[in-house]
Amino acid sequence: MANLALDQVCVSFPLYHGESRSLKKTMFAVASGRLGEDRKRRLVVEALRNVGFSLRSGDRLGLVGPNGAGKTTLLRTMAGIYEPARGSILIDGAVTALLDPGQGMNFELTGRENIRLRGLFNGLHDGQIKQLQDDVAAFAGLDQFLELPVRTYSSGMVVRLGFALATAIKPQILLMDEWLLAGDAAFLDKARQRLETMVRGAEILVLSSHSADIILQWCNRVIWIEAGQVIADGAPEDILSAYLPADQYSAARGAMAVKG
Amino acid sequence: MNMIDPERGKSPLGLDGPEPSRASAARVSITAAYTWRGRVRLAGADLFETWRLWPLVWTLSVLDIRLRYRGSLLGPFWLTLSTAVMVASIGFLYAKLFHQNLDAYLPFLSISLVLWTFISTITAEGCVCFTQAESMIRAMRMPLSLHAARVVLRNIFVLGHNLVVIVFVFAIFRIVPSAAAFSVVPALGLWAIDATAISLMLGTIGARFRDIPPIIGSIVQIAFYVTPVMWNPAMLAHRGLSHALVQFNPFYALLEIVRGPLLGHALDASSWTVALAYSALLVALAGGLFAVSRPRIAYWV
């Protein structure tokens, strides 16, 4: 059983732009006795404010909201990357986060070496890593490129490698950002198939997307966030019909009807 | 499709079942900690995770070194060669300048320079251990101390290549270390602990304040001149200069617990006392700072 619970989570980003980040400014502030003021005046972006919900096995959550609403920050927080300034998170299960195509890869290393590192991170032994390398290479269609540094790859190849790598090891909790759904048509088709099997296998899915038909197709619950706060939480149809303009919603429903 | 199909009974990797990976399957509870106990517990968990991911730290460090010398003819043995060139050139020059006997000075200098190279690279690379791992830190949850451990292990490998130079010099001058030389083993253990602490501490400060690396660079440069690295305290004893620079100098104590026994001196209790005291202070400072700042590092990098 996988569980993911957020309780009153607040995340804020300090803005240390240019000079305020430097030691010089802090020293001068201390010397002139203005540190307190400086501290209070420190600019902070409140990325998430009192976000709380819990997910159990079987939940397929879609996140909707305008750009900059905090969707990606929320995904990073759920992955345990950003620790909240207030509140708490309980993650019970193996998490895979598909947040950006680079996936923390070292672009100077070869594809094969990057796959090896990921395998070690997941506690695999040598035999399993070899298998993982073959698996990822075959899926991403990178056979001869696997021996070259990742920086020589095209951006499409990086996406394919990142995607294959992240989905080759089955997670219990899968957190996805929408970048996945970019790519060439042939790969996209392959990726969708793989994702669908994976989504069926993953116990919890959290998907951030602007595409209403993907959310209607994959999710059984939707959270609408705006300015770092949960605006609404409920069944996909209810939330999307409120979130989207009427014509876009009916278009998405129409697309679903054609597919379904 | 040859992915690991969750629907299938058995996956080719044997990764199916509820725990696809030991690393991330654990139950993780993250609470914004206000109490010391909470912060220390989370920092301890971080260090423990790094310990468990040891094979990853090892591979990252090996790849770092391999990457640095990829495509070069000698590979990592450039490290050995460049240290040998440095020891030889400085050795001959300074033996003349200081009116020293080469037989005694070159072994002394080879150990000093190799050890000091370790100190200066640890402090320089420790400052950027988190900022350089930015893409990894933002992509997935992994213990942060792993990045500090990676810097330390990488430099231990470099140290290993440089030790060859010391062995050569000792062989040339036919120096056989005494039995006290076995104390080098615990001494190097202490070095590893200190190196980890200093990387964690400088890495945390360096992530928050970007002008730390050049400041630390200058401090280490000054320390290099005032510490008996190139010069032996005995050389300046008649001027009464060395006493102050030697007695309470943490660098001197740390150098001496390795260098002394190798050069055939007896075990030096006062150096060990100073070295252990400074190390305890360093570990406490680094631990405290890391416990307090660890949750913020992901925001800073």
XYZ file of C-alpha atoms in Angstrom:
561
model
C 0.000 0.000 0.000
C 1.335 3.362 -0.972
C 0.370 6.549 0.771
C 1.139 10.173 0.209
C -0.132 12.766 2.631
C 0.479 16.474 2.828
C -0.538 18.424 5.867
C -0.644 22.232 5.915
C 2.389 22.421 3.670
C 3.922 25.834 3.051
C 6.850 26.338 0.722
C 8.503 29.659 0.159
C 11.458 30.645 -1.965
C 13.830 33.252 -0.672
C 14.834 35.635 -3.444
C 18.539 36.236 -3.232
C 18.889 38.178 -6.405
C 22.334 39.455 -7.201
C 23.639 41.437 -4.299
C 21.442 40.443 -1.425
C 22.876 36.970 -1.851
C 26.429 38.052 -1.195
C 28.314 37.947 2.038
C 29.300 41.583 1.512
C 25.792 42.833 1.868
C 25.116 40.711 4.913
C 28.312 41.921 6.551
C 27.455 45.551 5.890
C 23.982 44.951 7.178
C 25.359 43.456 10.386
C 27.889 46.271 10.738
C 25.213 48.912 10.342
C 22.850 47.066 12.653
C 20.251 46.583 9.952
C 20.250 42.855 9.708
C 16.886 42.493 11.384
C 15.307 44.870 9.002
C 17.014 43.172 6.116
C 15.705 39.843 7.287
C 12.179 41.060 7.481
C 12.434 42.782 4.176
C 13.800 39.687 2.501
C 11.697 39.005 -0.500
C 10.000 35.658 -0.357
C 7.833 34.014 -2.960
C 5.192 31.939 -1.278
C 5.012 29.064 -3.702
C 2.645 26.872 -1.686
C 0.336 27.979 1.080
C -1.329 25.543 3.452
C -1.652 22.762 0.937
C -3.109 19.614 2.418
C -4.529 16.436 0.927
C -3.851 12.740 1.075
C -3.609 10.091 -1.600
C -4.047 6.352 -1.299
C -3.399 3.443 -3.641
C -5.584 3.758 -6.697
C -5.632 7.524 -6.723
C -4.819 9.209 -10.018
C -4.505 12.866 -9.293
C -4.419 15.566 -11.950
C -3.061 19.011 -11.116
C -4.435 21.957 -13.038
C -3.780 25.637 -12.723
C -2.292 28.525 -14.647
C 1.446 28.876 -15.256
C 3.241 29.759 -12.063
C 0.469 28.438 -9.830
C 2.924 26.120 -8.071
C 2.241 22.829 -9.836
C 5.862 21.910 -10.407
C 6.840 23.099 -6.938
C 4.095 20.918 -5.516
C 5.429 17.930 -7.469
C 8.963 18.625 -6.208
C 7.634 18.921 -2.667
C 5.765 15.635 -2.989
C 8.966 14.024 -4.263
C 10.691 15.200 -1.076
C 13.115 17.477 -2.924
C 11.889 20.732 -1.415
C 11.315 20.371 2.277
C 8.442 22.516 3.479
C 8.952 25.639 5.569
C 5.890 24.626 7.561
C 3.707 21.549 7.648
C 4.601 17.942 6.997
C 4.633 15.328 4.274
C 4.438 11.585 4.602
C 5.685 9.561 1.660
C 5.088 5.853 1.965
C 6.296 4.073 -1.145
C 8.919 4.252 -3.881
C 8.676 7.552 -5.712
C 9.706 8.329 -9.253
C 9.503 11.932 -10.304
C 9.534 12.791 -13.999
C 10.129 16.478 -13.599
C 12.456 17.551 -16.345
C 14.075 15.778 -19.279
C 17.585 16.073 -17.852
C 16.570 13.962 -14.839
C 19.724 14.896 -12.961
C 21.883 13.260 -15.599
C 25.492 14.281 -16.006
C 25.728 15.445 -19.599
C 29.459 14.832 -19.796
C 29.031 11.150 -19.037
C 27.857 8.626 -21.596
C 24.319 7.317 -21.674
C 25.517 3.982 -20.362
C 27.272 5.573 -17.386
C 24.215 7.649 -16.536
C 22.043 4.549 -16.560
C 24.547 2.816 -14.292
C 24.383 5.685 -11.816
C 20.604 5.548 -11.753
C 20.723 1.810 -11.167
C 23.097 2.264 -8.240
C 20.860 4.958 -6.822
C 18.054 2.444 -6.814
C 20.196 -0.155 -5.120
C 20.470 -2.513 -8.097
C 23.380 -4.930 -8.409
C 25.575 -5.353 -11.480
C 23.459 -7.931 -13.291
C 20.358 -5.829 -12.898
C 22.196 -2.730 -14.068
C 23.297 -4.502 -17.253
C 19.684 -5.472 -17.838
C 18.582 -1.921 -17.152
C 21.072 -0.575 -19.690
C 19.846 -2.931 -22.415
C 16.277 -2.155 -21.546
C 16.683 1.609 -21.654
C 18.782 1.515 -24.830
C 16.217 -0.582 -26.645
C 13.281 1.519 -25.576
C 14.930 4.859 -26.245
C 16.351 3.606 -29.558
C 19.819 4.846 -28.681
C 21.861 1.690 -29.314
C 25.064 3.134 -30.784
C 24.677 6.467 -28.989
C 24.828 4.840 -25.586
C 28.626 5.024 -25.632
C 28.663 8.767 -26.363
C 28.422 11.615 -23.866
C 24.860 12.786 -23.329
C 25.823 16.322 -24.351
C 26.195 15.094 -27.934
C 22.560 13.962 -27.998
C 19.789 15.930 -29.646
C 17.205 17.326 -27.243
C 14.731 14.703 -28.423
C 17.213 11.968 -27.597
C 17.736 13.404 -24.123
C 13.977 13.313 -23.549
C 13.857 9.717 -24.754
C 16.736 8.667 -22.543
C 15.320 10.482 -19.518
C 11.903 9.009 -20.069
C 13.144 5.451 -20.630
C 15.388 5.711 -17.587
C 12.696 6.989 -15.285
C 10.101 4.468 -16.397
C 12.333 1.395 -16.521
C 12.105 0.954 -12.779
C 8.564 0.558 -11.605
C 7.556 3.098 -8.963
C 4.706 2.919 -6.510
C 4.178 6.637 -6.680
C 4.667 8.326 -10.021
C 4.904 12.108 -10.229
C 4.825 13.528 -13.744
C 5.173 16.950 -15.238
C 3.835 17.700 -18.663
C 7.172 17.856 -20.498
C 6.770 14.173 -21.199
C 4.095 14.777 -23.649
C 6.469 16.546 -25.998
C 8.412 14.506 -28.505
C 8.152 13.137 -31.989
C 4.977 11.354 -32.933
C 6.438 7.862 -33.168
C 8.101 8.095 -29.780
C 5.066 9.737 -28.233
C 2.969 6.761 -29.188
C 5.467 4.370 -27.671
C 5.747 6.554 -24.583
C 1.980 6.658 -24.110
C 1.756 2.907 -24.238
C 4.523 2.554 -21.722
C 3.038 5.195 -19.482
C -0.360 3.643 -19.599
C 0.988 0.288 -18.450
C 2.992 2.110 -15.847
C 0.074 4.201 -14.692
C -1.974 1.074 -14.320
C 0.862 -0.474 -12.326
C 1.716 2.559 -10.198
C -0.402 2.756 -7.127
C -0.505 6.521 -7.079
C -0.169 8.850 -10.032
C 0.127 12.609 -9.850
C 0.080 14.341 -13.204
C 0.448 18.015 -13.847
C -0.908 18.962 -17.236
C -2.560 21.688 -19.246
C -4.154 19.136 -21.486
C -7.723 18.481 -20.366
C -8.245 15.341 -22.418
C -5.165 13.684 -20.890
C -6.449 14.471 -17.419
C -9.924 13.203 -18.230
C -8.411 10.070 -19.674
C -6.019 9.238 -16.836
C -7.174 10.826 -13.639
C -9.933 10.080 -11.171
C -9.348 13.150 -9.055
C -8.294 16.690 -9.866
C -6.856 19.455 -7.730
C -6.983 22.988 -9.027
C -4.279 25.219 -7.600
C -3.796 28.886 -8.086
C -1.225 31.171 -6.443
C -0.009 28.275 -4.326
C -3.372 27.457 -2.815
C -5.810 24.662 -3.428
C -8.881 26.228 -5.046
C -10.862 23.064 -5.559
C -10.461 19.318 -5.139
C -12.819 16.732 -6.569
C -13.894 14.588 -9.501
C -12.243 15.480 -12.842
C -15.507 16.392 -14.561
C -16.584 18.770 -11.815
C -13.277 20.554 -11.467
C -12.496 20.794 -15.158
C -15.915 22.119 -16.027
C -15.354 24.889 -13.514
C -11.695 25.478 -14.409
C -11.924 25.468 -18.190
C -13.914 27.808 -20.387
C -17.069 26.002 -21.516
C -15.994 25.536 -25.129
C -12.614 24.003 -24.218
C -14.227 21.663 -21.745
C -16.738 20.383 -24.245
C -13.953 19.974 -26.811
C -12.007 17.853 -24.316
C -15.118 15.815 -23.542
C -15.623 15.378 -27.263
C -12.060 14.148 -27.712
C -12.630 11.668 -24.907
C -15.833 10.427 -26.485
C -14.055 9.837 -29.790
C -11.247 7.886 -28.077
C -13.427 6.016 -25.645
C 8.111 -3.396 -25.758
C 10.652 -4.545 -23.278
C 9.868 -2.345 -20.349
C 9.339 -3.901 -17.013
C 5.692 -4.577 -17.340
C 3.899 -4.276 -14.042
C 1.091 -6.439 -15.397
C 3.389 -9.346 -16.038
C 4.061 -11.863 -13.309
C 7.814 -11.669 -13.456
C 9.822 -8.802 -14.768
C 13.144 -9.404 -16.503
C 14.875 -7.444 -13.782
C 13.117 -9.134 -10.952
C 12.109 -5.690 -9.857
C 8.436 -6.275 -9.532
C 6.689 -6.545 -6.247
C 6.133 -3.779 -3.818
C 9.785 -2.762 -3.506
C 11.287 -1.888 -6.845
C 14.188 -0.275 -5.092
C 15.580 -0.283 -1.635
C 16.734 3.267 -2.031
C 13.421 4.997 -2.365
C 10.900 2.481 -1.115
C 11.387 3.466 2.482
C 8.755 5.386 4.292
C 9.789 9.011 4.350
C 8.319 11.474 6.748
C 9.309 15.083 6.230
C 8.233 17.516 8.852
C 9.299 21.104 9.033
C 11.398 20.703 12.146
C 11.620 23.479 14.682
C 13.208 21.451 17.427
C 16.851 20.509 17.575
C 15.964 16.895 18.027
C 13.939 16.840 14.808
C 16.663 18.526 12.812
C 19.388 16.261 14.142
C 17.284 13.193 13.453
C 16.749 14.203 9.820
C 20.431 15.101 9.360
C 21.383 11.736 10.845
C 19.013 9.973 8.470
C 20.674 11.869 5.617
C 24.131 10.640 6.627
C 22.869 7.110 7.066
C 21.341 7.124 3.558
C 24.701 8.200 2.131
C 26.321 5.314 3.927
C 23.799 2.935 2.371
C 24.328 4.394 -1.101
C 28.055 3.793 -0.814
C 28.365 2.039 -4.235
C 26.850 5.135 -5.859
C 29.321 7.453 -4.115
C 32.152 5.207 -5.230
C 31.043 5.143 -8.873
C 30.414 8.894 -8.974
C 33.908 9.544 -7.660
C 35.550 7.133 -10.098
C 33.633 8.659 -12.992
C 34.625 12.170 -11.884
C 38.284 11.257 -12.123
C 37.886 9.299 -15.333
C 35.992 12.206 -16.856
C 38.739 14.658 -15.957
C 41.306 12.606 -17.844
C 39.110 11.185 -20.581
C 41.009 11.148 -23.836
C 44.397 11.837 -22.264
C 47.242 9.418 -22.774
C 48.323 8.847 -19.175
C 44.896 9.253 -17.656
C 44.855 9.725 -13.875
C 48.606 9.105 -13.784
C 48.968 12.708 -14.815
C 48.188 13.328 -11.159
C 51.190 11.267 -10.117
C 53.436 12.777 -12.746
C 52.583 16.400 -12.042
C 53.055 15.878 -8.310
C 56.419 14.212 -8.985
C 57.509 17.159 -11.128
C 56.418 19.620 -8.453
C 58.149 17.747 -5.629
C 61.359 17.396 -7.619
C 61.558 21.000 -8.781
C 60.572 22.616 -5.491
C 62.688 20.090 -3.607
C 65.927 20.907 -5.401
C 65.302 24.658 -5.326
C 64.322 24.945 -1.687
C 66.970 22.535 -0.464
C 69.438 25.080 -1.834
C 67.560 28.125 -0.515
C 67.112 26.711 2.971
C 70.611 25.145 2.978
C 69.084 21.752 3.553
C 70.394 18.311 2.956
C 68.423 16.823 0.056
C 68.299 13.373 1.703
C 66.321 14.773 4.598
C 64.440 17.542 2.836
C 62.966 15.727 -0.159
C 61.146 12.997 1.835
C 59.813 15.702 4.170
C 58.680 17.861 1.268
C 57.084 15.022 -0.701
C 54.821 14.080 2.210
C 54.017 17.704 3.009
C 53.106 18.680 -0.536
C 51.001 15.604 -1.204
C 49.053 16.128 2.023
C 48.680 19.862 1.432
C 47.356 19.270 -2.080
C 44.649 17.179 -0.459
C 43.775 19.960 2.015
C 43.640 22.678 -0.611
C 41.524 20.699 -3.104
C 39.147 19.498 -0.384
C 38.537 23.064 0.785
C 38.147 24.372 -2.778
C 35.900 21.586 -4.057
C 34.035 21.289 -0.749
C 32.772 24.867 -1.187
C 30.995 23.923 -4.394
C 29.953 20.376 -3.522
C 26.256 21.294 -3.444
C 26.171 24.021 -6.083
C 27.825 21.722 -8.600
C 25.347 18.941 -7.935
C 22.432 21.306 -8.529
C 20.786 19.280 -11.300
C 20.892 16.098 -9.231
C 19.566 17.826 -6.137
C 16.602 19.218 -8.039
C 15.769 16.066 -9.937
C 15.210 13.598 -7.114
C 15.341 13.208 -3.390
C 18.742 11.959 -2.414
C 20.786 12.442 0.729
C 22.640 15.743 0.529
C 25.673 14.488 2.409
C 26.222 12.197 -0.578
C 27.592 15.150 -2.536
C 30.101 15.940 0.203
C 31.103 12.279 0.444
C 31.644 12.247 -3.310
C 34.109 15.150 -3.099
C 35.958 13.444 -0.251
C 36.198 10.056 -1.919
C 37.284 11.602 -5.215
C 40.119 13.379 -3.457
C 41.076 10.250 -1.564
C 41.548 8.588 -4.956
C 43.695 11.518 -6.051
C 45.678 11.196 -2.829
C 46.167 7.528 -3.618
C 47.756 8.420 -6.962
C 50.018 10.956 -5.293
C 51.159 8.524 -2.603
C 53.126 6.786 -5.346
C 55.441 9.805 -5.398
C 56.126 9.462 -1.665
C 56.844 5.762 -2.071
C 59.298 6.567 -4.878
C 61.112 9.228 -2.865
C 61.362 6.892 0.115
C 62.712 4.135 -2.112
C 65.307 6.445 -3.697
C 66.593 7.650 -0.333
C 66.204 4.200 1.221
C 64.110 5.372 4.125
C 62.432 2.677 6.163
C 59.669 4.032 8.408
C 59.704 2.877 11.997
C 56.985 0.876 13.713
C 55.330 4.159 14.715
C 54.367 4.509 11.037
C 51.388 2.260 11.677
C 49.763 5.204 13.445
C 49.342 6.679 9.965
C 46.291 4.456 9.509
C 44.186 6.034 12.303
C 45.631 9.419 11.320
C 44.333 9.083 7.770
C 41.010 7.937 9.198
C 40.864 11.188 11.125
C 41.699 13.053 7.910
C 38.779 11.393 6.133
C 36.385 12.404 8.918
C 37.696 15.975 8.929
C 37.500 16.172 5.142
C 33.853 15.092 5.211
C 33.061 17.624 7.941
C 34.804 20.460 6.129
C 33.080 19.641 2.820
C 29.666 19.553 4.490
C 30.322 22.810 6.284
C 31.882 24.762 3.407
C 29.407 23.281 0.933
C 26.490 24.534 3.007
C 27.954 28.008 3.434
C 29.027 28.078 -0.216
C 25.510 27.233 -1.376
C 24.127 30.204 0.518
C 26.911 32.726 -0.104
C 28.473 32.520 -3.522
C 31.582 34.472 -2.612
C 32.817 31.848 -0.174
C 35.075 29.878 -2.578
C 37.551 32.731 -3.269
C 37.610 33.700 0.421
C 38.408 30.137 1.454
C 40.997 29.955 -1.318
C 42.826 32.974 0.108
C 42.662 31.688 3.665
C 44.095 28.333 2.648
C 46.826 30.118 0.702
C 47.847 32.068 3.796
C 47.686 28.907 5.893
C 50.037 27.273 3.416
C 52.717 29.895 4.046
C 52.414 30.098 7.823
C 52.210 26.342 8.351
C 55.373 24.284 8.240
C 54.675 22.681 4.878
C 57.649 23.750 2.795
C 59.780 24.558 5.808
C 60.543 22.443 8.788
C 60.004 24.086 12.208
C 63.544 23.045 13.116
C 64.868 25.337 10.350
C 63.526 28.454 12.011
C 63.787 27.370 15.640
C 66.838 29.596 16.184
C 64.748 32.652 15.269
C 62.031 31.800 17.754
C 59.548 32.203 14.944
C 58.153 28.771 14.613
C 56.810 28.269 18.105
C 53.648 30.348 17.711
C 52.965 29.009 14.233
C 53.366 25.443 15.344
C 51.833 25.023 18.743
C 48.192 25.817 18.063
C 48.119 25.438 14.311
C 45.501 22.829 13.416
C 47.068 22.257 10.011
C 50.453 21.577 11.565
C 49.019 19.089 14.037
C 47.119 17.283 11.288
C 50.168 17.187 9.017
C 52.436 16.080 11.807
C 50.404 13.049 12.899
C 50.938 11.638 9.392
C 54.324 13.105 8.517
C 56.142 12.565 11.809
C 55.858 8.776 12.079
C 56.645 8.320 8.381
C 59.893 10.253 8.815
C 60.817 7.998 11.696
C 59.869 10.278 14.602
C 58.225 8.795 17.646
C 54.511 9.154 18.255
C 53.807 12.762 19.183
C 51.155 13.001 21.878
C 50.814 16.789 21.755
C 50.179 16.811 17.983
C 47.546 14.123 18.402
C 45.886 16.055 21.207
C 45.721 19.248 19.169
C 44.561 17.378 16.055
C 41.820 15.539 17.940
C 40.635 18.677 19.707
C 40.364 20.686 16.484
C 38.702 17.746 14.734
C 36.091 17.430 17.468
C 35.382 21.153 17.170
C 35.151 20.944 13.389
C 32.826 17.944 13.444
C 30.562 19.625 15.990
C 30.410 22.845 13.974
C 29.823 21.069 10.685
C 27.199 18.776 12.194
C 25.334 21.670 13.781
C 25.396 23.767 10.635
C 24.306 20.877 8.450
C 21.462 19.943 10.795
C 20.153 23.517 10.755
C 20.627 24.295 7.070
C 20.028 20.940 5.397
C 16.350 21.555 4.533
C 17.235 24.873 2.851
C 20.070 23.649 0.651
C 17.723 22.525 -2.142
C 16.395 26.092 -2.292
C 19.823 27.681 -2.304
C 21.571 25.743 -5.042
